[in-house]
Short mmCIF file of C-alpha atoms in Angstrom, two decimals:
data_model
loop_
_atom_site.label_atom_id
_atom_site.label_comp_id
_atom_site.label_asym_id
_atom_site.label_seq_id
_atom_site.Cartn_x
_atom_site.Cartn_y
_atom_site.Cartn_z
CA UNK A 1 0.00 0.00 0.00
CA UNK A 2 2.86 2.39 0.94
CA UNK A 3 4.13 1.60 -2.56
CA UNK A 4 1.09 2.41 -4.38
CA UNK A 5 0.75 5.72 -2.75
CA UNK A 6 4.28 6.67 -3.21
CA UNK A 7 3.29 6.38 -7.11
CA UNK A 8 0.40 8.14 -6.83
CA UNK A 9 3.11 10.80 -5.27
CA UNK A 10 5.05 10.55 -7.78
CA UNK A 11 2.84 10.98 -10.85
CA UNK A 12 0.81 14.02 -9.28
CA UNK A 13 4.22 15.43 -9.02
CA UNK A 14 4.79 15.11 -13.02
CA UNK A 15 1.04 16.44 -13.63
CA UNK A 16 1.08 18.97 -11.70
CA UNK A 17 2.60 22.30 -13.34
CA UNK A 18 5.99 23.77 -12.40
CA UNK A 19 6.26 27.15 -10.68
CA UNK A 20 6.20 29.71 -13.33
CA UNK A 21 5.61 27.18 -16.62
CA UNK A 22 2.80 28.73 -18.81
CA UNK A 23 0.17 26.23 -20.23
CA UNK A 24 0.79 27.29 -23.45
CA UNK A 25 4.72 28.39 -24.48
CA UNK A 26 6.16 31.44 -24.42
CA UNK A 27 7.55 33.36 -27.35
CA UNK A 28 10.42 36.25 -27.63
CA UNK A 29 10.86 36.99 -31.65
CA UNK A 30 14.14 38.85 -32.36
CA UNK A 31 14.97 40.31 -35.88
CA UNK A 32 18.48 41.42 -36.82
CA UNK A 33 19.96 42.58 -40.23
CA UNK A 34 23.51 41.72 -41.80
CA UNK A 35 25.53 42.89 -45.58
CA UNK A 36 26.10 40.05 -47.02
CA UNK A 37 27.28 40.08 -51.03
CA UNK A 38 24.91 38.54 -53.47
CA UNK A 39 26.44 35.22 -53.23
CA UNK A 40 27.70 35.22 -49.71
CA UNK A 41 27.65 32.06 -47.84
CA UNK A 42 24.71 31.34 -44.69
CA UNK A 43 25.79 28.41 -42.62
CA UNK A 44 22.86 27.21 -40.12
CA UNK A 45 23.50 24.81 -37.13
CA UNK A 46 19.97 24.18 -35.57
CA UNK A 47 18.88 21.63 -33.33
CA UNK A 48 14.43 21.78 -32.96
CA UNK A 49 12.26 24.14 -35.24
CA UNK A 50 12.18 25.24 -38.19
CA UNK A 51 14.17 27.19 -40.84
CA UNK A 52 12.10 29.09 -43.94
CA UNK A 53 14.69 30.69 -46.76
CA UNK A 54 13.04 32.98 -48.50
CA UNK A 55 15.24 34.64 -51.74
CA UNK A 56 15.20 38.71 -52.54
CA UNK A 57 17.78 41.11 -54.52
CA UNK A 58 19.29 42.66 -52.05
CA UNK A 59 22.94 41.85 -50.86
CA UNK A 60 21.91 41.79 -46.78
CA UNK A 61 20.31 39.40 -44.54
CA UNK A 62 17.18 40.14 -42.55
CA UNK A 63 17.11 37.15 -39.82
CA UNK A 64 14.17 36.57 -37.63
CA UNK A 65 14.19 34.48 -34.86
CA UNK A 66 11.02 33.31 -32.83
CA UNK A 67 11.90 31.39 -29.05
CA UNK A 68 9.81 29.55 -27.51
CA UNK A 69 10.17 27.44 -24.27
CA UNK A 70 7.71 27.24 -21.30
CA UNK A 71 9.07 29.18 -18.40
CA UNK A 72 10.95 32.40 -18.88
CA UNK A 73 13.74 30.82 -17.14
CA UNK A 74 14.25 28.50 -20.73
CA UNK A 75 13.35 30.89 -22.66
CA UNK A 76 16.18 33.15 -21.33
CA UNK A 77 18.61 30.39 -21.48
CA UNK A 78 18.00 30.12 -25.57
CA UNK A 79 20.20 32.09 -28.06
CA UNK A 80 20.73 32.61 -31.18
CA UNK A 81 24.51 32.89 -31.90
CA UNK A 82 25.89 34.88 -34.71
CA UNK A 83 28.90 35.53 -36.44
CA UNK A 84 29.30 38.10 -39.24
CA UNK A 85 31.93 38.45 -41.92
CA UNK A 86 32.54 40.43 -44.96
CA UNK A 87 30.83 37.54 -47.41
CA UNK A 88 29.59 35.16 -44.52
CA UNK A 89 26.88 34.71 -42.16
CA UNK A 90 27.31 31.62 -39.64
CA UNK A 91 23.94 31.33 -36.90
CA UNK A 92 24.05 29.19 -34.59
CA UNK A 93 21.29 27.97 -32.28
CA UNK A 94 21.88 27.89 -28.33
CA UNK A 95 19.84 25.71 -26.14
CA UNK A 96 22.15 24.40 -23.19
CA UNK A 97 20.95 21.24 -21.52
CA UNK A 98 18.81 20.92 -18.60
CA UNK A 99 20.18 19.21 -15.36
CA UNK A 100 17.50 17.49 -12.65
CA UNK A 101 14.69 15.20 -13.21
CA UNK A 102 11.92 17.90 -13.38
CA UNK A 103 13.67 20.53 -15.12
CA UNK A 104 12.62 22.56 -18.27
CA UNK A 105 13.89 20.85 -21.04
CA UNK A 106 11.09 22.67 -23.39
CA UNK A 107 12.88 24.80 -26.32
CA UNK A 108 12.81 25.43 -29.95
CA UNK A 109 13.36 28.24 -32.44
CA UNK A 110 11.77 29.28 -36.13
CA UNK A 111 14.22 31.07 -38.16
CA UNK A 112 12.57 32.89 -41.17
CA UNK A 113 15.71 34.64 -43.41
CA UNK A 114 15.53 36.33 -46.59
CA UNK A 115 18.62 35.71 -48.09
CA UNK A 116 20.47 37.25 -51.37
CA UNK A 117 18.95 34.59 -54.17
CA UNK A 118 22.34 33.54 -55.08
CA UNK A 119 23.57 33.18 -51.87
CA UNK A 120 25.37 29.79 -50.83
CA UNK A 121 23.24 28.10 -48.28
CA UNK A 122 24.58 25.29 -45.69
CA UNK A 123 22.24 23.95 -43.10
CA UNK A 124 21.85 21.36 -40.26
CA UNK A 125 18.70 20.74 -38.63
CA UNK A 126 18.20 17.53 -36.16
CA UNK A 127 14.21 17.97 -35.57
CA UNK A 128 11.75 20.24 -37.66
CA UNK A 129 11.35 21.87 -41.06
CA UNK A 130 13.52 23.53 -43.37
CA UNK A 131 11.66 25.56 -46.79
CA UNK A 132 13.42 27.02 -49.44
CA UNK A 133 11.51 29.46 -51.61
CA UNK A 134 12.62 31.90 -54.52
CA UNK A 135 16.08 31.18 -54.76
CA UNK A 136 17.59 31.62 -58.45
CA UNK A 137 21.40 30.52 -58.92
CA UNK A 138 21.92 29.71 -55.33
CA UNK A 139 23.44 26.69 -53.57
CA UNK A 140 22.65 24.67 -50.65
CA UNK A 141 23.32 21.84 -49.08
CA UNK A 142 20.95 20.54 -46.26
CA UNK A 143 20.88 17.65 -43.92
CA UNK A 144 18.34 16.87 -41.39
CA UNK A 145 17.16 14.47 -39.39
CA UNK A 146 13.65 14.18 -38.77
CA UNK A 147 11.52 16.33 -40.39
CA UNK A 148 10.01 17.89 -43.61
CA UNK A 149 12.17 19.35 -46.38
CA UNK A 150 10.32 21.92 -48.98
CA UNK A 151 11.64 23.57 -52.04
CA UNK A 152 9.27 26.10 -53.56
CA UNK A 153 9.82 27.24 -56.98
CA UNK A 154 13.85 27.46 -56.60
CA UNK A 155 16.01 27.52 -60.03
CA UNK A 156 18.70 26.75 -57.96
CA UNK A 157 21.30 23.69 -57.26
CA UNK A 158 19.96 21.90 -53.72
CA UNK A 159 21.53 19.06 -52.25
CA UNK A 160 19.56 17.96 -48.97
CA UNK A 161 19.97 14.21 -47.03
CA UNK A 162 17.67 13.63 -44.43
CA UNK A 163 17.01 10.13 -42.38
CA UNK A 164 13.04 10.45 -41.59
CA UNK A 165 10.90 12.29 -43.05
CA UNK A 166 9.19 13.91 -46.30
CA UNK A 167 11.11 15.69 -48.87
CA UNK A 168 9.12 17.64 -51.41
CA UNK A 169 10.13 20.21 -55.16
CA UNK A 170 7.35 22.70 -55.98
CA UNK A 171 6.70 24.95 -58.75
CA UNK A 172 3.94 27.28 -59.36
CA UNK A 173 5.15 28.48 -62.93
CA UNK A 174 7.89 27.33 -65.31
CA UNK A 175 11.32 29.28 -66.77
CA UNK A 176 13.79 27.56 -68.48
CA UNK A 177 16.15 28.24 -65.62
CA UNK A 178 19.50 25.35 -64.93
CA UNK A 179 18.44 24.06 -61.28
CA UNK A 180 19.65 20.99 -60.06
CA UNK A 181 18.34 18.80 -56.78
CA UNK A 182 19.85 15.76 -55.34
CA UNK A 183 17.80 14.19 -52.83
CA UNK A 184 18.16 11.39 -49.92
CA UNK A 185 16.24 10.14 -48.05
CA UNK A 186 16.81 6.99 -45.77
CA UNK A 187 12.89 6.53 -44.97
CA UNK A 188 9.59 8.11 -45.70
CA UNK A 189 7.86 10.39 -48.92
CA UNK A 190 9.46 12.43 -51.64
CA UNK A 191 7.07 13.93 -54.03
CA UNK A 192 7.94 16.42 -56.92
CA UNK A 193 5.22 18.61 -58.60
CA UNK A 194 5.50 20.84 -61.43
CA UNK A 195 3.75 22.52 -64.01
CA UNK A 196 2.84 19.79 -67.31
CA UNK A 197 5.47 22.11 -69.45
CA UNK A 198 8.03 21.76 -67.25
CA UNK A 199 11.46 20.61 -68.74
CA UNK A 200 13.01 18.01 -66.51
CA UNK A 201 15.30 14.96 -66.41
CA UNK A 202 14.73 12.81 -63.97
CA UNK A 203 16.90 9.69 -61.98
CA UNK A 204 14.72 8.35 -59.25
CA UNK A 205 15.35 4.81 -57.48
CA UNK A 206 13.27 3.72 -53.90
CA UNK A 207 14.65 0.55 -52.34
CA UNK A 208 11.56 -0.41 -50.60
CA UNK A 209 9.03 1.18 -52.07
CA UNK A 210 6.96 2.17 -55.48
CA UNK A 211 7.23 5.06 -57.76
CA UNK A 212 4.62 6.92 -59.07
CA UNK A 213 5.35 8.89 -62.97
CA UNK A 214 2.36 10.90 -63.35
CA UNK A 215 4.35 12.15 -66.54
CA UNK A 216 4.57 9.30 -68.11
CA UNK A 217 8.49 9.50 -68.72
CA UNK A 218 8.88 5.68 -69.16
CA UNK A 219 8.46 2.31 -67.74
CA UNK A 220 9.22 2.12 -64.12
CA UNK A 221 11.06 -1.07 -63.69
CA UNK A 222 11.17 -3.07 -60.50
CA UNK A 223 14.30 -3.31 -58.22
CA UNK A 224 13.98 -6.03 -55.85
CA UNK A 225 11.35 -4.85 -53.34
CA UNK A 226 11.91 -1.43 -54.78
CA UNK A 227 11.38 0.54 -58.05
CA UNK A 228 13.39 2.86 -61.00
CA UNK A 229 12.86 5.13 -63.11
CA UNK A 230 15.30 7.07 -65.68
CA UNK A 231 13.36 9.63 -68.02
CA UNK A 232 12.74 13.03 -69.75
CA UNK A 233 10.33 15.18 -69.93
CA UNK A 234 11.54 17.13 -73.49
CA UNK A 235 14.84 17.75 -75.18
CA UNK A 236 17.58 19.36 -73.40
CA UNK A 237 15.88 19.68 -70.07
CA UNK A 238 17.06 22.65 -68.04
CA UNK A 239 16.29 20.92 -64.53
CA UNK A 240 17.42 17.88 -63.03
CA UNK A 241 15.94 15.78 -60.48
CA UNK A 242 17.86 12.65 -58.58
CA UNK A 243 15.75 11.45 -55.93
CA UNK A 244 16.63 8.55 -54.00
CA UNK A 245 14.69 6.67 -51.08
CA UNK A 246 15.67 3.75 -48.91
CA UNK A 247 12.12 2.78 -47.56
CA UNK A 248 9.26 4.78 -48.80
CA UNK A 249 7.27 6.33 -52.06
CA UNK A 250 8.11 8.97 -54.79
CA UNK A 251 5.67 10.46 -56.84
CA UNK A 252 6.01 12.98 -59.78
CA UNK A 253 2.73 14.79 -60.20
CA UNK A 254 1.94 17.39 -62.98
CA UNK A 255 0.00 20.38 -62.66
CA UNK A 256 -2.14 22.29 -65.35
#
């Protein structure tokens, strides 16, 4: 009996709301501005959140950055680190580790940066969701972990691994713009959707999984438990797409 009441104890204790922890989280958005030349390089180091690149003409930086944690304690203890130089930008995100059995451990930041279109884009992100939009002639390489990786209408070369997750390519409109994107994903979704005009070469392999060519490119041929497919869309495409998933689904889906 003495037993059973201690757990009773004990759970009530985790139920129960700390001193000063808000039932819903708190937020502190910071905005800061940086020169950066039109192709300047923007390293990101982020651990849980999300980061949305947005492209624009100008050669400067506007980075916003929007804590969150559940006390005010946390949220104090979160920064975002930064380190400016003539053609690079390096942010870093700073969430120290929380000591005791009932401590805070709550914290994540969104990033939102509008970066020079040509810029040269390197980014780590462990939990979250990282969007690219807008970007012409630019270069990036991305690697998450869990999470969701969008590309919106980017005439740009994108290189993005990721172990969980979905991983998607967008367009609204077509221009006959060079753009490049080599995707990995270990398991989960990759879809790419673009407009029926769209010129576009395409290498895409799944080693567990089927493949969906809404194009009609060419026979998809089976791989084991998995499924290729090598194709164009017209002569001398101007984008390229090599998608690659371990376990999991691709699907190439026109638009009209």
């Amino acid at each position: 009996m003495r037993v059973f009441f201690t757990a009773l104890l004990f759970c009530a204790a985790l139920l129960t709301p700390s001193p000063g922890r808000a039932e819903n989280p708190l937020q502190e958005e910071t905005e800061q501005f940086f020169l950066l030349p039109l192709d300047g390089a923007i390293t990101l180091e982020h651990t849980d959140g999300a980061i949305r690149i947005f492209g624009w003409y100008e050669p400067r930086v506007r980075l916003v950055a929007q804590r969150k944690a559940y006390t005010a304690e946390r949220l104090r203890q979160i920064r975002v680190a930064t380190e400016a130089q003539p053609s690079a930008l390096v942010v870093r995100t700073v969430i120290p580790a929380a000591t005791g059995f009932l401590a805070d451990r709550s914290g994540t930041i969104d990033y939102t940066l509008i970066v020079p279109e040509k810029a040269r884009l390197k980014m780590k992100l462990i939990n979250g969701e990282i969007s690219l939009q807008g970007l012409r002639g630019a270069t990036a390489e991305i690697e998450l972990t869990n999470g969701r990786i969008t590309a919106r209408n980017c005439f740009a070369q994108i290189r993005a691994r990721s172990a969980h997750g979905v991983m998607e390519v967008f367009y609204d409109w077509w221009e006959n713009l060079p753009a490049a994107f080599d995707f990995v994903l270990q398991q989960g979704r990759m879809v790419a959707r673009l407009p029926a005009a769209a010129r576009f070469r395409v290498e895409a392999r799944t080693s567990s999984g089927w493949i969906h060519d809404g194009f009609r490119l060419g026979p998809v041929a089976d791989n084991g438990n998995g499924q290729t497919l090598s194709g164009v869309s017209a002569p001398q495409p101007t984008l390229s797409l090599g998608l690659r998933s371990g376990g999991g689904n691709i699907s190439l889906e026109p638009i009209r």
